[in-house]
CSV table of C-alpha atoms in Angstrom, one decimal:
chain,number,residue,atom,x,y,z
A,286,UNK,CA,78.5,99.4,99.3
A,287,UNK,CA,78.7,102.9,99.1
A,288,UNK,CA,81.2,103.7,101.8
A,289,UNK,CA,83.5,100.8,100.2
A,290,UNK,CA,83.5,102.6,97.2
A,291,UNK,CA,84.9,105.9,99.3
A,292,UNK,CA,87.1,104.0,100.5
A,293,UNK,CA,88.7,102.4,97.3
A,294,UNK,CA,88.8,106.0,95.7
A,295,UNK,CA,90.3,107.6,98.8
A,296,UNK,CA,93.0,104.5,98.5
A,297,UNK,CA,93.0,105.4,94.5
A,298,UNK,CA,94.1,108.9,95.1
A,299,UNK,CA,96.3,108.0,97.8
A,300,UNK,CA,98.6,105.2,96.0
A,301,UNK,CA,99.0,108.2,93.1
A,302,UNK,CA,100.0,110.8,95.6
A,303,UNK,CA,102.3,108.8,97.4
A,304,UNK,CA,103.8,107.4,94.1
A,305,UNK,CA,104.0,111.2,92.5
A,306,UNK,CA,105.5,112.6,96.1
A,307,UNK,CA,108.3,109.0,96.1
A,308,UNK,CA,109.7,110.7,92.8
A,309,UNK,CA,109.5,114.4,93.9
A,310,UNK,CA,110.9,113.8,97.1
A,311,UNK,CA,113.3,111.1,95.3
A,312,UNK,CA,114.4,112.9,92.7
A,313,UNK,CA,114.5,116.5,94.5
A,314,UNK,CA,117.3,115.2,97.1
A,315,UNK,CA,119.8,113.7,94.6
A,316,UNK,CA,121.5,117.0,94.1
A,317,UNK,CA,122.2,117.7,97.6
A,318,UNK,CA,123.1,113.8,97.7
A,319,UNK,CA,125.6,114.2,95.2
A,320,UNK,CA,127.1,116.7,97.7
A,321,UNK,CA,126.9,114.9,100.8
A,322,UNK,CA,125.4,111.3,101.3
A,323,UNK,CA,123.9,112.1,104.6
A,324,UNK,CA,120.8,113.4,102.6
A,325,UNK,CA,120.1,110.5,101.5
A,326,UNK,CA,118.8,109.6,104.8
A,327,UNK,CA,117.1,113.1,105.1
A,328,UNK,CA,115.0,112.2,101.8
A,329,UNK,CA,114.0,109.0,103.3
A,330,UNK,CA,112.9,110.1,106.3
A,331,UNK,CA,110.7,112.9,105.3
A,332,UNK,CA,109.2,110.5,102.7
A,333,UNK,CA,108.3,107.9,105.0
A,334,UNK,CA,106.7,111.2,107.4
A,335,UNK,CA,104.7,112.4,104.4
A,336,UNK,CA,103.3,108.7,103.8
A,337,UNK,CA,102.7,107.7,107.4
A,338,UNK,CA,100.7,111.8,107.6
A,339,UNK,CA,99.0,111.0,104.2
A,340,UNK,CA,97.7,107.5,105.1
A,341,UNK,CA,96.6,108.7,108.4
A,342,UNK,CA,93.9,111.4,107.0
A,343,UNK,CA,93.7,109.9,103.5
A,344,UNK,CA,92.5,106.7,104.2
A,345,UNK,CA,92.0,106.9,108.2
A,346,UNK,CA,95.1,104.3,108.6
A,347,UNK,CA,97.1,105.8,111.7
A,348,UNK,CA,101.0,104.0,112.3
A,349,UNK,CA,102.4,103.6,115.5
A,350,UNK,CA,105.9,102.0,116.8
A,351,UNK,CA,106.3,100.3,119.8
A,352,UNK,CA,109.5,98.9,122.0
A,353,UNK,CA,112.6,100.9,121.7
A,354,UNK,CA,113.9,101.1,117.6
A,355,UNK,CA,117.8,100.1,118.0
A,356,UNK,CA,120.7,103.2,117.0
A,357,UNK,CA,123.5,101.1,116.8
A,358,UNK,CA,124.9,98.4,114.6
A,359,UNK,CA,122.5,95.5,114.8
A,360,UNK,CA,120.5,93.0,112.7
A,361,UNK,CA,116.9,93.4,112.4
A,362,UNK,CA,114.7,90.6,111.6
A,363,UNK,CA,111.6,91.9,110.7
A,364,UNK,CA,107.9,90.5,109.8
A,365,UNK,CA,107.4,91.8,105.9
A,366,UNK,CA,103.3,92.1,105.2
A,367,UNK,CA,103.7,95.1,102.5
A,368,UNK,CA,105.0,98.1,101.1
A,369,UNK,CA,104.0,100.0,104.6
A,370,UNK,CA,106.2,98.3,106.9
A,371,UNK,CA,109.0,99.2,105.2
A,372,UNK,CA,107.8,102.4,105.3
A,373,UNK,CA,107.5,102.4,109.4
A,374,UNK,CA,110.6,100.4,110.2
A,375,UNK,CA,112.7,103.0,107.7
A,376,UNK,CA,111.3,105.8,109.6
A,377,UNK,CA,112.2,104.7,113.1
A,378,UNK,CA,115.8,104.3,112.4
A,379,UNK,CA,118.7,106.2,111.8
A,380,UNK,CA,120.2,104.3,109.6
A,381,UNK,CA,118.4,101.8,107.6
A,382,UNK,CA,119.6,99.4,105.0
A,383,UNK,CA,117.8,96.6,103.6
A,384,UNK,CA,118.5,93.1,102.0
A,385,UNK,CA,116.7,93.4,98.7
A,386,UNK,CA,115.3,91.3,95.8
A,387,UNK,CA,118.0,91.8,93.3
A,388,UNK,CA,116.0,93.5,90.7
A,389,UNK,CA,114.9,96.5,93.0
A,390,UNK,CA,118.3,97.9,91.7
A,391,UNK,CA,116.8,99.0,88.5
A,392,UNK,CA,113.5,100.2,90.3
A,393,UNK,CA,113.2,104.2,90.1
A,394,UNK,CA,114.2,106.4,92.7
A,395,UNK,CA,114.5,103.1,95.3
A,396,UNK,CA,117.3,101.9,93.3
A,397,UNK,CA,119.3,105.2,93.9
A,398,UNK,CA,119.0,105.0,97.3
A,399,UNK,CA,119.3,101.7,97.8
A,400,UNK,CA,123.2,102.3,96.2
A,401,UNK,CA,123.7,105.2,99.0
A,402,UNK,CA,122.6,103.4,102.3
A,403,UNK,CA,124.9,100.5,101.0
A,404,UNK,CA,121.4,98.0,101.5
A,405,UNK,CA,122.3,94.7,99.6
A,406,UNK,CA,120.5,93.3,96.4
A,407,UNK,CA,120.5,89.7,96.2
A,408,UNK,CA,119.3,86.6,93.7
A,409,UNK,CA,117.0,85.0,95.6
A,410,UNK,CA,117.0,82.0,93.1
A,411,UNK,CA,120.2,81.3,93.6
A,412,UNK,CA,120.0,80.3,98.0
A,413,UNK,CA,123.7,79.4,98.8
A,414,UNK,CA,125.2,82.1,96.7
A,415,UNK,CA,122.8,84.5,98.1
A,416,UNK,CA,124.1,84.3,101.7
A,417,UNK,CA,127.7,83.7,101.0
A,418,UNK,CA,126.8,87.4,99.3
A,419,UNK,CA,124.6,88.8,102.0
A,420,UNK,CA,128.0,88.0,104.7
A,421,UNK,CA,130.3,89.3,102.5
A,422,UNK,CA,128.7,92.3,101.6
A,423,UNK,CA,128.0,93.3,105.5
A,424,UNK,CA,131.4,92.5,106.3
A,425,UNK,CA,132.7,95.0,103.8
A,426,UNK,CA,129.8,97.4,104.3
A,427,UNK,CA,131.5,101.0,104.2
A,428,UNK,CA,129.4,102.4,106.9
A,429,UNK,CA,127.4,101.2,109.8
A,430,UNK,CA,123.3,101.1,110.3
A,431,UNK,CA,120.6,99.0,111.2
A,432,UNK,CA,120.7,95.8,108.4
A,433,UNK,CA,116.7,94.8,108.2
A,434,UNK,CA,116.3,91.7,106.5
A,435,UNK,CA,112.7,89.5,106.4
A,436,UNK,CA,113.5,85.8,107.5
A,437,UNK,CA,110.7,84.6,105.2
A,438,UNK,CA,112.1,86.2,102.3
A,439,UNK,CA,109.2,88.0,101.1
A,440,UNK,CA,106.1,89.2,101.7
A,441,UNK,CA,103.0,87.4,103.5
A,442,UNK,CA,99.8,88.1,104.0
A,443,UNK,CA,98.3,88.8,107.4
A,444,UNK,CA,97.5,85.4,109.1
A,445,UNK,CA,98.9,83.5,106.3
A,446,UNK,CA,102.1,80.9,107.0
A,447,UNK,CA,105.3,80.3,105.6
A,448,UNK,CA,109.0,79.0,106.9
A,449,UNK,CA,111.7,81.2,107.9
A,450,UNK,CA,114.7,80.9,106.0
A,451,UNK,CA,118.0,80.1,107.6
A,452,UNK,CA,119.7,83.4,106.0
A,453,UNK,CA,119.0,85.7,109.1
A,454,UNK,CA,120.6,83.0,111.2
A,455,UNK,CA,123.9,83.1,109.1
A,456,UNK,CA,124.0,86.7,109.3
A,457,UNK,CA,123.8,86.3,112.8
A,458,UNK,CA,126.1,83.9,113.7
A,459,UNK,CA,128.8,84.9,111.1
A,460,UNK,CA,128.8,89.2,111.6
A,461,UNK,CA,128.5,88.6,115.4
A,462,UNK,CA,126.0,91.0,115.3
A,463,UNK,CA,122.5,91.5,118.2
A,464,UNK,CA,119.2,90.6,116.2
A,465,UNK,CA,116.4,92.5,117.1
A,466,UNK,CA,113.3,91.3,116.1
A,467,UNK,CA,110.1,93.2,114.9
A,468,UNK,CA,106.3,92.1,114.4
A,469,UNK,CA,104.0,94.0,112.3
A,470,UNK,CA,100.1,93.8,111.6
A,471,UNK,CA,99.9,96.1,108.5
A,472,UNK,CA,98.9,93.3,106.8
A,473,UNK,CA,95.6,93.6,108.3
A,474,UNK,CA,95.3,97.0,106.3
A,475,UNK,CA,97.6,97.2,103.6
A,476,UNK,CA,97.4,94.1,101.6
A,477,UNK,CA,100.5,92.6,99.6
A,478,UNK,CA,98.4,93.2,96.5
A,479,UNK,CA,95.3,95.8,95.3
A,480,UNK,CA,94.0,99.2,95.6
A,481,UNK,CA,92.0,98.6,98.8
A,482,UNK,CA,93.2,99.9,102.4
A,483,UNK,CA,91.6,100.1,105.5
A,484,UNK,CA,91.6,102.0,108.1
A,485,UNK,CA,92.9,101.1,111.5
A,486,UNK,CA,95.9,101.4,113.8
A,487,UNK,CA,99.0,100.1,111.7
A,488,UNK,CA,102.1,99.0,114.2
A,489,UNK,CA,105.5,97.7,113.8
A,490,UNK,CA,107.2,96.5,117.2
A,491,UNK,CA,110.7,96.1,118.3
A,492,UNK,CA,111.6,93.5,120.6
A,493,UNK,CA,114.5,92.8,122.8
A,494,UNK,CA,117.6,92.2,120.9
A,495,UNK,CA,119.0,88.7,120.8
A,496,UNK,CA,122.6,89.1,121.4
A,497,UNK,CA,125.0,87.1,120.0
A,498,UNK,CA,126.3,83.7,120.7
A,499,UNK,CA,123.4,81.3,120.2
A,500,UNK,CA,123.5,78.1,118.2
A,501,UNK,CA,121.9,78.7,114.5
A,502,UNK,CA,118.9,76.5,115.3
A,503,UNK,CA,118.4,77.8,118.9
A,504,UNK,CA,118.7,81.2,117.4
A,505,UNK,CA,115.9,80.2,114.4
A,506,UNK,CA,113.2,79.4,117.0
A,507,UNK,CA,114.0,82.0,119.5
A,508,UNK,CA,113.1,84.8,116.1
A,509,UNK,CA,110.2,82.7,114.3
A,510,UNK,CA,108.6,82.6,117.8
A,511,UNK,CA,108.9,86.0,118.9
A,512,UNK,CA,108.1,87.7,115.7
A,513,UNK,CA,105.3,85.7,114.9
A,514,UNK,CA,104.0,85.5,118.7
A,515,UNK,CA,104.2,88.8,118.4
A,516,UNK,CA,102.7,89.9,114.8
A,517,UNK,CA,99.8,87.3,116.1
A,518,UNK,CA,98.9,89.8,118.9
A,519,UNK,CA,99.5,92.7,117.0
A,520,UNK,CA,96.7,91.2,114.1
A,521,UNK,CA,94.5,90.0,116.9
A,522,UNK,CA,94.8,93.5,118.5
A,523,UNK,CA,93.4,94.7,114.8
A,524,UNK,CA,90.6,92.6,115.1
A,525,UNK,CA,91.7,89.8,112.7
A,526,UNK,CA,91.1,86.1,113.6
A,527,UNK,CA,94.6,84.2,113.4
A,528,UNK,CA,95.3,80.4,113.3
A,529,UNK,CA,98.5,80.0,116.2
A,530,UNK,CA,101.1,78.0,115.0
């Protein structure tokens, strides 16, 4: 009882830290942004370094990636357990830009940034409108990167189920664009909602990229299976007991 307690109080001070250091950092860079948007990448970087060095003496949660994070201009379809993923995956690119629940706009600090790595805010109420916008808005994107999107929309807790949506597919199929696809376990540690973490080894991995040319539905189950045969070994590696699909 008494070393859970630890724990949750080393979590405590960790979510404020990393929370104070997200504006600092945040805030701190939007000068030098204003002068050049290439820092806008710099400030995201060395925050997702400070929370991966944090978490790993804070709370005894190490990160690791594995497989070969893509440089060029590709679509990744990633697994999407919590906040930390994003937090890996951003930090192994160059160039990351995400597709986003509409209201992150008016988040602070990841609202700026979202604006100046051109990621794209979308209504996820409104389904066919939402992809027509997600194309579009690639097509027209001013500057390349890595486009990470999460084909099950949102987050889901480690071991838990839920359908891919056909958006990642579209992207696919309409930009012309390789899909890599990544598999995560942070779930296992970080949970979509709480104070808790654990410690552990935290991974996100890259897979071979899909290239282009598959048929929508071919291309569907070639992503659900590798992610999620993927994120299944990763958990499993972590010691949690997963139901196979």
């Amino acid at each position: 009882m008494m070393r859970h307690a630890i724990q949750w109080l080393r979590s405590l001070v960790f979510i404020f830290q990393m929370y104070v250091m997200l504006a600092l950092i945040g805030f701190g860079f939007v000068p030098l942004i204003w002068f050049n948007k290439k820092y806008a990448m710099v400030a995201i970087h060395a925050y997702c370094r400070w929370v991966r060095w944090t978490a790993s003496w804070m709370i005894g949660l190490r990160s690791e990636i594995r497989g070969e994070p893509p440089t060029d201009e590709v679509i990744i379809g990633a697994k999407h357990q919590s906040f930390f993923d994003i937090i890996l995956i951003a930090s192994a690119l160059p160039a990351p830009k995400y597709i986003m629940k509409k209201q992150l706009v008016w988040a602070p600090v990841i609202g700026i940034y979202a604006k100046y790595t051109n990621s794209i805010p979308v209504d996820r109420g409104k389904r066919g409108q939402a992809i027509k916008q997600m194309v579009e808005a690639v097509r027209s994107s001013p500057t390349p990167g890595q486009l990470v999107i999460f084909p099950q929309g949102t987050r889901v807790a480690a071991g838990a189920k839920k359908p891919y949506k056909v958006g990642t597919g579209v992207l696919y199929r309409e930009t012309g664009q390789p899909c890599v696809p990544a598999s995560t376990n942070v779930g296992v540690f970080w949970k979509r909602h709480g104070i808790m973490r654990y410690p552990g080894l935290a991974v996100v991995e890259f897979h071979p990229r899909i290239e282009p040319g598959l048929e929508l539905a071919e291309f569907m189950e070639r992503l659900e299976d590798v992610v999620e045969n993927g994120s299944n070994d990763l958990m499993q590696e972590a010691g949690l007991k997963v139901e196979l699909w």
